[in-house]
Amino acid sequence: MSLIMLSMKLVLWLLFVFVWHLGISSNGNQQGEYLYKFIGSRRSEKHLHGGASIDGEDGVATHVVEQQSGFMEDDKVKALPGQPQGVDFDQYAGYVTVDPKAGRALFYYFVESPHNSSTNPLVLWLNGGPGCSSLGYGAMEELGPFRVNSDGRTLYRNEYAWNNVANVIFLESPAGVGFSYSNTSSDYSKIGDNSTAMDSYIFLLNWFERFPQYKTRDLFITGESYAGHYVPQLADTILSNNKLTNHTVINLKGIAIGNGWIDDSMCTKGMFDFFWTHALNSDETHEGIERHCDFESGNFTSECDKYQSRGNDEIGNINIYNLYTPPCNSTTTKAGAGPTTYSGENFDPCSDDYITSYLNLAEVQEALHAKATQWSPCNGLGWTDSPATILPTINRLISSGISTWIYSGDTDGRVPITSSRYSVNALKLPVKTTWRPWYSGNEVGGYLIGYKGLALVTVRGAGHMVPSYQPQRALTMISFFLRGELPPELTS
């Protein structure tokens, strides 16, 4: 392909990102919208499906691990502004340089367990987009120890935080997301799946030098949405590099992907089937999609596009990321209006607004050791490579013997349970545990099926961000995942 053609494609892509960024309202789930717009763009940007090269041969890390002595103590967070009384765990935040020459550094926030931190496993959490923040979503809105009150200045404790059972790292990745940055501006236009996996791997190598007490700890990688790419790709990179004698061996034990975009064709088919079965689309639209969209080959004609566009229009103004909850009404609920506290399953749909206000406070950025910047939940980035399917990578991980879970909130319409089921079914794995309910307390927490090497788990009543909407059930689920057990049946 000529240099002129590549330049034209880059201009079109950047224009798309600009328009897309303007068109995303803070009333919606930006993480889900970034995913939706990104996938839609790929039909005309075929080069995204190709594999761009990563640093080193065959995915081998070539950057030197930097000296990290003393950085752990420097990164300790004394207290977050507005945090509640009685915080009984240590928290850290700061930057890890992943490319000294380019000046590329990734920001992390790390919370230890209040109890048994010296023996509990280590969990790395990744949000998707691509381009969305694991600090803003994962840490502040989902599974972290705090959530932000409606005043945008104070925090309250999340009693179902995952650091109850694990030590958790939230990584803002790739550079250009959240507080993560590069001193080489061209980095932002050539980011892709492969470079993101490699940077995250180099981050871990350096982080373990900074926190050497965790070097031999069991590691689990978790995430949601476009982390359906990030999580398995990083796991695959770790396992490949673990085979090298001159590299730190990372003790990877398992991965868990939540409402993850795994396979373009299967996930798209699952989304529109979910719309129809949940009375969001007409029979005529469903029949048109069935007739004109070839999901097996991934070929979508203009007639297919027409019916899919019609299907999206028919949905109307609802929260597609959790069908039965209201969207944010920012005209009546605004950051700064006063400290309203939500707890349990009563999730505030305007949380994005509160978090954006909080993380842009100068005293918060200083407490987190972050560079002073205009923080936003998601950022548009130039994306260079993104395979149409991650199923071959997941197959390799299953063959390696690490624990592999795919979980799904069952009220998410953007990456619904049907998408996860179609993707998993494409692997054609033998069933070991037949479909059954699992329980959190005395209530059905969801349903599960166990395959050879993989578990598919649903979380009842949860949307795209499972821990936001069903925090107790999410904590039950992840606790059993970390123990290598399926969530329990109800026993009398």
Short mmCIF file of C-alpha atoms in Angstrom, two decimals:
data_model
loop_
_atom_site.label_atom_id
_atom_site.label_comp_id
_atom_site.label_asym_id
_atom_site.label_seq_id
_atom_site.Cartn_x
_atom_site.Cartn_y
_atom_site.Cartn_z
CA MET A 1 0.00 0.00 0.00
CA SER A 2 1.37 3.43 -0.96
CA LEU A 3 2.42 6.01 1.60
CA ILE A 4 -0.27 8.35 0.26
CA MET A 5 -2.99 5.73 0.81
CA LEU A 6 -1.75 5.06 4.35
CA SER A 7 -1.75 8.80 5.08
CA MET A 8 -5.29 9.16 3.76
CA LYS A 9 -6.44 6.28 5.95
CA LEU A 10 -4.78 7.85 8.98
CA VAL A 11 -6.49 11.20 8.29
CA LEU A 12 -9.87 9.46 7.94
CA TRP A 13 -9.29 7.55 11.14
CA LEU A 14 -8.32 10.68 13.10
CA LEU A 15 -11.34 12.52 11.71
CA PHE A 16 -13.53 9.63 12.79
CA VAL A 17 -12.04 9.71 16.30
CA PHE A 18 -12.62 13.48 16.53
CA VAL A 19 -16.27 13.27 15.45
CA TRP A 20 -16.85 10.23 17.64
CA HIS A 21 -15.35 11.95 20.68
CA LEU A 22 -17.64 14.94 20.21
CA GLY A 23 -20.67 12.72 19.78
CA ILE A 24 -20.37 10.78 23.02
CA SER A 25 -22.49 12.16 25.82
CA SER A 26 -21.48 11.96 29.45
CA ASN A 27 -24.97 10.61 30.05
CA GLY A 28 -24.01 7.28 28.54
CA ASN A 29 -21.44 4.58 29.24
CA GLN A 30 -18.44 5.97 27.38
CA GLN A 31 -16.56 2.68 27.60
CA GLY A 32 -19.38 0.87 25.82
CA GLU A 33 -19.84 3.65 23.28
CA TYR A 34 -16.14 3.67 22.42
CA LEU A 35 -16.35 -0.06 21.81
CA TYR A 36 -19.48 0.28 19.66
CA LYS A 37 -18.05 3.09 17.52
CA PHE A 38 -14.70 1.29 17.21
CA ILE A 39 -16.26 -1.95 15.98
CA GLY A 40 -18.48 -0.05 13.55
CA SER A 41 -15.46 1.72 12.06
CA ARG A 42 -13.68 -1.55 11.31
CA ARG A 43 -15.92 -2.48 8.38
CA SER A 44 -14.37 0.28 6.27
CA GLU A 45 -10.95 0.21 7.95
CA LYS A 46 -9.87 -3.29 7.00
CA HIS A 47 -6.25 -2.60 7.92
CA LEU A 48 -7.22 -2.76 11.58
CA HIS A 49 -7.65 -6.51 11.23
CA GLY A 50 -4.04 -6.99 10.25
CA GLY A 51 -1.33 -7.78 12.73
CA ALA A 52 1.09 -4.94 13.34
CA SER A 53 4.51 -5.92 14.58
CA ILE A 54 5.37 -5.50 18.23
CA ASP A 55 8.68 -4.67 19.84
CA GLY A 56 10.97 -7.65 19.57
CA GLU A 57 10.75 -10.88 17.60
CA ASP A 58 7.63 -13.01 18.02
CA GLY A 59 6.32 -10.94 20.91
CA VAL A 60 9.53 -11.08 22.94
CA ALA A 61 10.07 -8.07 25.19
CA THR A 62 13.24 -6.17 24.33
CA HIS A 63 13.11 -3.19 26.68
CA VAL A 64 15.35 -3.25 29.71
CA VAL A 65 13.75 -3.51 33.14
CA GLU A 66 14.54 -0.27 34.96
CA GLN A 67 15.89 0.12 38.50
CA GLN A 68 12.87 0.46 40.82
CA SER A 69 14.50 0.77 44.25
CA GLY A 70 12.67 3.24 46.50
CA PHE A 71 9.79 3.83 44.08
CA MET A 72 7.32 1.75 46.09
CA GLU A 73 7.70 4.01 49.10
CA ASP A 74 7.43 7.10 46.89
CA ASP A 75 4.19 5.79 45.35
CA LYS A 76 2.39 5.21 48.65
CA VAL A 77 -0.80 7.26 48.86
CA LYS A 78 -1.12 8.79 52.32
CA ALA A 79 -4.84 9.43 51.88
CA LEU A 80 -7.19 10.32 49.06
CA PRO A 81 -8.99 13.65 49.47
CA GLY A 82 -12.49 13.07 50.83
CA GLN A 83 -11.94 9.44 51.71
CA PRO A 84 -14.03 8.08 54.61
CA GLN A 85 -12.68 7.39 58.06
CA GLY A 86 -11.26 4.01 59.00
CA VAL A 87 -9.38 3.07 55.81
CA ASP A 88 -7.53 -0.08 56.83
CA PHE A 89 -5.42 -0.95 53.77
CA ASP A 90 -2.42 0.50 51.94
CA GLN A 91 -2.84 2.15 48.55
CA TYR A 92 -0.26 3.18 45.98
CA ALA A 93 -0.30 5.13 42.73
CA GLY A 94 2.21 6.37 40.20
CA TYR A 95 3.90 5.83 36.86
CA VAL A 96 5.92 2.94 35.47
CA THR A 97 8.03 3.77 32.43
CA VAL A 98 7.62 1.18 29.68
CA ASP A 99 9.76 2.88 27.01
CA PRO A 100 12.47 5.25 28.32
CA LYS A 101 13.51 6.36 24.83
CA ALA A 102 9.99 7.47 23.86
CA GLY A 103 9.20 8.68 27.37
CA ARG A 104 6.14 6.41 27.55
CA ALA A 105 4.75 5.72 31.01
CA LEU A 106 1.65 3.93 32.29
CA PHE A 107 -0.26 5.04 35.37
CA TYR A 108 -1.44 2.54 37.98
CA TYR A 109 -3.47 2.55 41.17
CA PHE A 110 -2.86 -0.37 43.55
CA VAL A 111 -4.87 -1.34 46.62
CA GLU A 112 -3.84 -4.07 49.03
CA SER A 113 -6.22 -6.25 50.98
CA PRO A 114 -7.25 -5.05 54.45
CA HIS A 115 -6.59 -8.59 55.70
CA ASN A 116 -4.23 -11.31 54.49
CA SER A 117 -2.52 -9.05 51.98
CA SER A 118 0.68 -11.06 52.33
CA THR A 119 -1.04 -14.25 51.13
CA ASN A 120 -3.97 -13.09 48.98
CA PRO A 121 -3.47 -13.32 45.20
CA LEU A 122 -2.73 -10.40 42.89
CA VAL A 123 -5.39 -9.24 40.41
CA LEU A 124 -4.72 -6.94 37.45
CA TRP A 125 -7.85 -5.14 36.19
CA LEU A 126 -8.12 -3.70 32.66
CA ASN A 127 -10.96 -1.65 31.22
CA GLY A 128 -11.63 -1.54 27.52
CA GLY A 129 -12.80 1.02 25.00
CA PRO A 130 -10.25 0.88 23.48
CA GLY A 131 -9.15 4.07 25.16
CA CYS A 132 -10.97 3.96 28.50
CA SER A 133 -9.63 4.25 32.02
CA SER A 134 -9.32 1.43 34.53
CA LEU A 135 -8.95 4.05 37.26
CA GLY A 136 -12.15 5.91 36.40
CA TYR A 137 -14.25 2.84 35.69
CA GLY A 138 -12.77 -0.21 37.43
CA ALA A 139 -11.40 1.50 40.53
CA MET A 140 -13.89 4.34 41.09
CA GLU A 141 -17.10 2.92 39.64
CA GLU A 142 -16.93 -0.86 39.84
CA LEU A 143 -14.72 -3.06 42.02
CA GLY A 144 -12.42 -0.58 43.77
CA PRO A 145 -12.55 0.23 47.48
CA PHE A 146 -14.21 3.65 47.01
CA ARG A 147 -16.94 5.25 44.95
CA VAL A 148 -17.49 8.96 44.41
CA ASN A 149 -20.40 10.81 45.98
CA SER A 150 -22.56 13.12 43.88
CA ASP A 151 -20.70 16.17 45.17
CA GLY A 152 -17.72 15.09 43.05
CA ARG A 153 -15.39 15.72 46.00
CA THR A 154 -15.91 12.99 48.60
CA LEU A 155 -15.73 9.20 48.62
CA TYR A 156 -17.63 6.40 50.29
CA ARG A 157 -16.58 2.83 50.94
CA ASN A 158 -17.57 0.02 48.57
CA GLU A 159 -18.23 -2.87 50.95
CA TYR A 160 -18.04 -5.35 48.06
CA ALA A 161 -14.64 -4.22 46.76
CA TRP A 162 -12.49 -6.96 45.30
CA ASN A 163 -9.58 -6.06 47.54
CA ASN A 164 -11.54 -7.93 50.21
CA VAL A 165 -10.18 -11.10 48.58
CA ALA A 166 -7.20 -9.93 46.49
CA ASN A 167 -4.57 -7.23 46.08
CA VAL A 168 -5.72 -5.30 43.00
CA ILE A 169 -3.82 -3.26 40.38
CA PHE A 170 -5.81 -0.92 38.13
CA LEU A 171 -3.76 -0.09 35.02
CA GLU A 172 -4.53 2.82 32.69
CA SER A 173 -3.47 1.40 29.36
CA PRO A 174 -2.34 2.18 26.69
CA ALA A 175 -0.48 5.50 26.83
CA GLY A 176 -2.92 8.31 26.15
CA VAL A 177 -5.58 6.84 28.44
CA GLY A 178 -6.29 8.64 31.70
CA PHE A 179 -3.06 9.77 33.33
CA SER A 180 -0.84 7.52 31.17
CA TYR A 181 1.20 9.42 28.62
CA SER A 182 4.06 9.48 26.12
CA ASN A 183 6.54 12.25 25.44
CA THR A 184 6.51 11.09 21.80
CA SER A 185 3.24 12.37 20.36
CA SER A 186 3.35 9.99 17.39
CA ASP A 187 2.84 7.11 19.84
CA TYR A 188 -0.82 8.08 20.14
CA SER A 189 -1.49 7.49 16.44
CA LYS A 190 0.13 4.04 16.22
CA ILE A 191 -1.29 2.18 19.17
CA GLY A 192 -2.85 -1.23 18.69
CA ASP A 193 -3.59 -4.55 20.33
CA ASN A 194 -0.05 -5.88 20.06
CA SER A 195 1.72 -2.80 21.39
CA THR A 196 -0.82 -2.53 24.22
CA ALA A 197 -0.14 -6.12 25.27
CA MET A 198 3.62 -5.58 25.13
CA ASP A 199 3.52 -2.31 27.10
CA SER A 200 1.32 -3.93 29.74
CA TYR A 201 3.75 -6.84 29.98
CA ILE A 202 6.73 -4.50 30.38
CA PHE A 203 4.72 -2.61 32.98
CA LEU A 204 4.32 -5.84 34.98
CA LEU A 205 8.03 -6.70 34.74
CA ASN A 206 8.94 -3.31 36.17
CA TRP A 207 6.10 -3.28 38.69
CA PHE A 208 7.30 -6.57 40.15
CA GLU A 209 10.74 -5.02 40.60
CA ARG A 210 9.08 -2.11 42.40
CA PHE A 211 6.99 -4.49 44.55
CA PRO A 212 9.30 -7.53 44.82
CA GLN A 213 7.19 -9.12 47.57
CA TYR A 214 4.61 -9.93 44.87
CA LYS A 215 7.00 -11.55 42.39
CA THR A 216 5.97 -15.10 43.23
CA ARG A 217 2.35 -14.33 44.05
CA ASP A 218 -0.45 -15.93 42.01
CA LEU A 219 -1.55 -13.44 39.31
CA PHE A 220 -5.01 -13.27 37.75
CA ILE A 221 -5.85 -10.88 34.89
CA THR A 222 -9.40 -9.57 34.68
CA GLY A 223 -11.25 -6.93 32.70
CA GLU A 224 -14.31 -6.13 30.63
CA SER A 225 -15.59 -4.88 27.27
CA TYR A 226 -12.67 -4.45 24.80
CA ALA A 227 -10.54 -6.13 27.47
CA GLY A 228 -11.94 -9.20 25.70
CA HIS A 229 -8.88 -8.45 23.56
CA TYR A 230 -6.56 -7.00 26.20
CA VAL A 231 -6.83 -9.78 28.79
CA PRO A 232 -6.14 -12.86 26.64
CA GLN A 233 -3.49 -11.05 24.57
CA LEU A 234 -1.57 -9.99 27.68
CA ALA A 235 -1.89 -13.49 29.15
CA ASP A 236 -0.57 -14.97 25.89
CA THR A 237 2.35 -12.52 25.92
CA ILE A 238 3.20 -13.47 29.51
CA LEU A 239 3.16 -17.20 28.80
CA SER A 240 5.32 -16.75 25.68
CA ASN A 241 7.93 -14.71 27.56
CA ASN A 242 7.83 -17.01 30.59
CA LYS A 243 9.53 -19.63 28.41
CA LEU A 244 12.64 -17.46 28.08
CA THR A 245 15.39 -18.15 30.59
CA ASN A 246 16.48 -14.50 30.88
CA HIS A 247 13.04 -13.13 31.80
CA THR A 248 11.16 -12.85 35.06
CA VAL A 249 8.64 -15.68 35.27
CA ILE A 250 5.22 -14.26 36.08
CA ASN A 251 3.06 -16.68 38.06
CA LEU A 252 -0.07 -16.34 35.90
CA LYS A 253 -2.89 -18.57 37.13
CA GLY A 254 -5.99 -17.43 35.28
CA ILE A 255 -8.03 -14.87 33.35
CA ALA A 256 -11.62 -13.66 33.69
CA ILE A 257 -13.27 -11.62 30.92
CA GLY A 258 -16.49 -9.72 31.63
CA ASN A 259 -18.96 -8.86 28.82
CA GLY A 260 -15.98 -9.03 26.51
CA TRP A 261 -15.83 -8.39 22.77
CA ILE A 262 -14.18 -11.60 21.60
CA ASP A 263 -15.22 -12.29 18.03
CA ASP A 264 -16.61 -9.66 15.63
CA SER A 265 -19.10 -11.90 13.84
CA MET A 266 -20.35 -13.85 16.85
CA CYS A 267 -20.62 -10.76 19.05
CA THR A 268 -22.49 -8.77 16.41
CA LYS A 269 -24.92 -11.60 15.76
CA GLY A 270 -25.41 -12.04 19.50
CA MET A 271 -26.13 -8.34 19.96
CA PHE A 272 -28.91 -8.19 17.36
CA ASP A 273 -30.40 -11.51 18.47
CA PHE A 274 -30.49 -10.12 22.01
CA PHE A 275 -32.26 -6.98 20.77
CA TRP A 276 -34.98 -9.05 19.13
CA THR A 277 -35.47 -11.54 21.99
CA HIS A 278 -35.75 -8.65 24.46
CA ALA A 279 -38.42 -6.84 22.43
CA LEU A 280 -36.10 -4.03 21.36
CA ASN A 281 -36.41 -4.75 17.63
CA SER A 282 -39.29 -5.52 15.29
CA ASP A 283 -39.80 -8.86 13.57
CA GLU A 284 -39.22 -7.17 10.23
CA THR A 285 -35.82 -5.83 11.30
CA HIS A 286 -34.78 -9.17 12.75
CA GLU A 287 -35.83 -11.00 9.59
CA GLY A 288 -33.94 -8.46 7.45
CA ILE A 289 -30.77 -8.97 9.49
CA GLU A 290 -31.14 -12.74 9.31
CA ARG A 291 -31.65 -12.60 5.54
CA HIS A 292 -28.93 -10.10 4.55
CA CYS A 293 -26.13 -10.47 7.15
CA ASP A 294 -23.68 -13.33 6.69
CA PHE A 295 -22.24 -13.67 10.17
CA GLU A 296 -20.30 -16.82 9.32
CA SER A 297 -18.10 -15.05 6.75
CA GLY A 298 -18.27 -11.61 8.38
CA ASN A 299 -19.43 -10.07 5.11
CA PHE A 300 -22.00 -7.30 5.59
CA THR A 301 -23.79 -5.95 2.53
CA SER A 302 -25.37 -2.52 2.24
CA GLU A 303 -28.75 -4.16 2.91
CA CYS A 304 -27.32 -5.72 6.06
CA ASP A 305 -26.00 -2.33 7.18
CA LYS A 306 -29.41 -0.78 6.50
CA TYR A 307 -31.25 -3.29 8.70
CA GLN A 308 -28.64 -3.11 11.47
CA SER A 309 -28.89 0.70 11.45
CA ARG A 310 -32.66 0.37 11.62
CA GLY A 311 -32.28 -2.04 14.53
CA ASN A 312 -30.19 0.47 16.46
CA ASP A 313 -32.69 3.27 15.74
CA GLU A 314 -35.62 1.18 16.98
CA ILE A 315 -34.13 0.84 20.47
CA GLY A 316 -34.81 4.44 21.43
CA ASN A 317 -33.37 6.38 24.36
CA ILE A 318 -32.66 3.68 26.92
CA ASN A 319 -29.58 2.60 28.83
CA ILE A 320 -28.44 -0.14 26.46
CA TYR A 321 -25.67 -1.11 28.91
CA ASN A 322 -28.20 -2.13 31.53
CA LEU A 323 -31.64 -2.38 29.96
CA TYR A 324 -33.79 -1.96 33.04
CA THR A 325 -32.06 0.99 34.68
CA PRO A 326 -32.47 4.68 33.80
CA PRO A 327 -29.80 6.64 31.96
CA CYS A 328 -28.17 9.59 33.70
CA ASN A 329 -30.36 12.66 33.83
CA SER A 330 -27.65 15.25 34.27
CA THR A 331 -30.15 18.13 34.29
CA THR A 332 -31.43 17.01 37.69
CA THR A 333 -28.38 15.21 39.10
CA LYS A 334 -25.05 16.99 38.78
CA ALA A 335 -21.65 16.78 40.39
CA GLY A 336 -21.46 19.46 43.02
CA ALA A 337 -25.17 19.33 43.86
CA GLY A 338 -24.49 17.72 47.22
CA PRO A 339 -23.20 14.42 48.59
CA THR A 340 -25.72 11.74 47.71
CA THR A 341 -24.46 8.28 48.65
CA TYR A 342 -25.49 5.11 46.83
CA SER A 343 -24.81 1.62 48.06
CA GLY A 344 -25.46 -2.01 47.23
CA GLU A 345 -27.36 -2.45 43.99
CA ASN A 346 -28.54 1.18 43.95
CA PHE A 347 -26.00 2.36 41.37
CA ASP A 348 -26.07 6.01 40.37
CA PRO A 349 -26.12 6.26 36.54
CA CYS A 350 -24.45 9.69 36.70
CA SER A 351 -21.30 8.28 38.33
CA ASP A 352 -19.19 9.15 35.26
CA ASP A 353 -19.83 12.83 35.94
CA TYR A 354 -18.85 12.62 39.61
CA ILE A 355 -15.66 10.69 38.86
CA THR A 356 -14.59 13.14 36.17
CA SER A 357 -15.04 16.00 38.62
CA TYR A 358 -13.15 14.17 41.37
CA LEU A 359 -10.16 13.07 39.30
CA ASN A 360 -9.72 16.58 37.94
CA LEU A 361 -9.31 18.11 41.41
CA ALA A 362 -5.74 19.36 41.79
CA GLU A 363 -5.46 17.89 45.30
CA VAL A 364 -6.60 14.47 44.04
CA GLN A 365 -4.05 14.40 41.23
CA GLU A 366 -1.35 15.42 43.71
CA ALA A 367 -2.37 12.70 46.16
CA LEU A 368 -2.23 10.11 43.36
CA HIS A 369 1.23 11.35 42.25
CA ALA A 370 -0.25 12.05 38.81
CA LYS A 371 0.95 14.70 36.40
CA ALA A 372 -1.39 17.68 36.38
CA THR A 373 -3.63 17.08 33.40
CA GLN A 374 -7.21 17.22 32.14
CA TRP A 375 -8.33 13.68 32.97
CA SER A 376 -11.20 12.11 31.04
CA PRO A 377 -12.83 8.65 31.24
CA CYS A 378 -11.98 7.78 27.62
CA ASN A 379 -9.71 9.16 24.90
CA GLY A 380 -9.77 8.59 21.16
CA LEU A 381 -6.57 6.93 19.94
CA GLY A 382 -5.27 5.92 16.52
CA TRP A 383 -5.58 2.14 16.46
CA THR A 384 -3.37 0.12 14.09
CA ASP A 385 -4.20 -3.54 14.68
CA SER A 386 -7.14 -5.48 16.05
CA PRO A 387 -7.89 -9.06 14.98
CA ALA A 388 -11.45 -9.95 14.07
CA THR A 389 -11.39 -12.80 16.57
CA ILE A 390 -9.54 -13.61 19.79
CA LEU A 391 -10.78 -17.21 19.89
CA PRO A 392 -7.45 -18.74 18.71
CA THR A 393 -5.66 -16.89 21.53
CA ILE A 394 -8.21 -18.15 24.07
CA ASN A 395 -7.73 -21.66 22.72
CA ARG A 396 -3.98 -21.41 23.35
CA LEU A 397 -4.60 -20.21 26.91
CA ILE A 398 -6.97 -23.11 27.57
CA SER A 399 -4.34 -25.53 26.24
CA SER A 400 -1.75 -23.97 28.57
CA GLY A 401 -3.85 -25.01 31.56
CA ILE A 402 -4.56 -21.61 33.11
CA SER A 403 -8.05 -21.03 34.49
CA THR A 404 -10.24 -19.26 31.91
CA TRP A 405 -13.60 -17.70 32.72
CA ILE A 406 -15.93 -15.65 30.56
CA TYR A 407 -18.64 -13.94 32.59
CA SER A 408 -21.56 -11.82 31.49
CA GLY A 409 -24.04 -9.48 33.11
CA ASP A 410 -27.35 -10.63 31.63
CA THR A 411 -28.99 -7.21 31.17
CA ASP A 412 -26.22 -5.73 28.99
CA GLY A 413 -27.40 -5.11 25.44
CA ARG A 414 -24.08 -3.92 24.00
CA VAL A 415 -22.04 -7.10 24.54
CA PRO A 416 -24.84 -9.38 25.73
CA ILE A 417 -24.84 -12.92 27.03
CA THR A 418 -25.88 -14.18 23.58
CA SER A 419 -22.62 -12.78 22.17
CA SER A 420 -20.62 -14.59 24.86
CA ARG A 421 -22.52 -17.84 24.29
CA TYR A 422 -22.03 -17.78 20.52
CA SER A 423 -18.32 -17.05 20.97
CA VAL A 424 -17.82 -19.82 23.51
CA ASN A 425 -19.86 -22.28 21.46
CA ALA A 426 -17.54 -21.63 18.51
CA LEU A 427 -14.71 -23.19 20.56
CA LYS A 428 -16.61 -26.53 20.56
CA LEU A 429 -15.35 -27.54 24.01
CA PRO A 430 -16.70 -30.64 25.78
CA VAL A 431 -19.08 -29.92 28.69
CA LYS A 432 -17.95 -30.97 32.17
CA THR A 433 -20.55 -29.20 34.35
CA THR A 434 -24.03 -28.86 32.84
CA TRP A 435 -25.95 -25.60 32.96
CA ARG A 436 -27.14 -24.73 36.47
CA PRO A 437 -27.89 -21.77 38.72
CA TRP A 438 -25.31 -20.51 41.20
CA TYR A 439 -26.07 -18.66 44.42
CA SER A 440 -24.87 -15.56 46.22
CA GLY A 441 -26.35 -15.72 49.69
CA ASN A 442 -29.78 -17.30 49.31
CA GLU A 443 -30.50 -15.79 45.91
CA VAL A 444 -29.68 -16.98 42.42
CA GLY A 445 -26.59 -14.99 41.48
CA GLY A 446 -26.67 -16.21 37.89
CA TYR A 447 -26.10 -19.31 35.84
CA LEU A 448 -23.06 -21.23 34.69
CA ILE A 449 -21.79 -23.98 32.45
CA GLY A 450 -18.38 -25.57 32.81
CA TYR A 451 -16.42 -26.73 29.79
CA LYS A 452 -13.08 -28.46 29.61
CA GLY A 453 -10.72 -25.58 30.41
CA LEU A 454 -13.32 -22.80 30.46
CA ALA A 455 -16.32 -21.63 32.47
CA LEU A 456 -19.14 -19.41 31.18
CA VAL A 457 -20.83 -17.58 34.05
CA THR A 458 -23.75 -15.15 33.99
CA VAL A 459 -24.49 -12.56 36.68
CA ARG A 460 -28.21 -12.01 37.14
CA GLY A 461 -29.40 -8.42 36.94
CA ALA A 462 -26.01 -6.98 35.98
CA GLY A 463 -25.27 -4.74 33.05
CA HIS A 464 -22.11 -4.12 31.02
CA MET A 465 -20.12 -3.19 34.13
CA VAL A 466 -20.99 -6.17 36.32
CA PRO A 467 -19.48 -4.98 39.65
CA SER A 468 -21.28 -1.63 39.37
CA TYR A 469 -24.77 -3.06 39.17
CA GLN A 470 -24.41 -6.29 41.18
CA PRO A 471 -21.44 -5.76 43.51
CA GLN A 472 -22.26 -8.53 45.96
CA ARG A 473 -22.82 -11.13 43.27
CA ALA A 474 -19.67 -9.98 41.47
CA LEU A 475 -17.63 -10.40 44.65
CA THR A 476 -19.07 -13.88 45.23
CA MET A 477 -18.22 -14.85 41.66
CA ILE A 478 -14.66 -13.54 41.69
CA SER A 479 -13.96 -15.08 45.10
CA PHE A 480 -14.68 -18.54 43.72
CA PHE A 481 -12.76 -17.81 40.52
CA LEU A 482 -9.67 -16.97 42.57
CA ARG A 483 -10.06 -20.22 44.51
CA GLY A 484 -10.37 -22.24 41.30
CA GLU A 485 -13.93 -23.31 42.09
CA LEU A 486 -17.28 -22.76 40.39
CA PRO A 487 -19.77 -20.66 42.39
CA PRO A 488 -21.93 -22.85 44.62
CA GLU A 489 -25.29 -24.45 44.24
CA LEU A 490 -27.78 -23.73 47.01
CA THR A 491 -27.50 -26.37 49.69
CA SER A 492 -30.11 -26.89 52.38
#
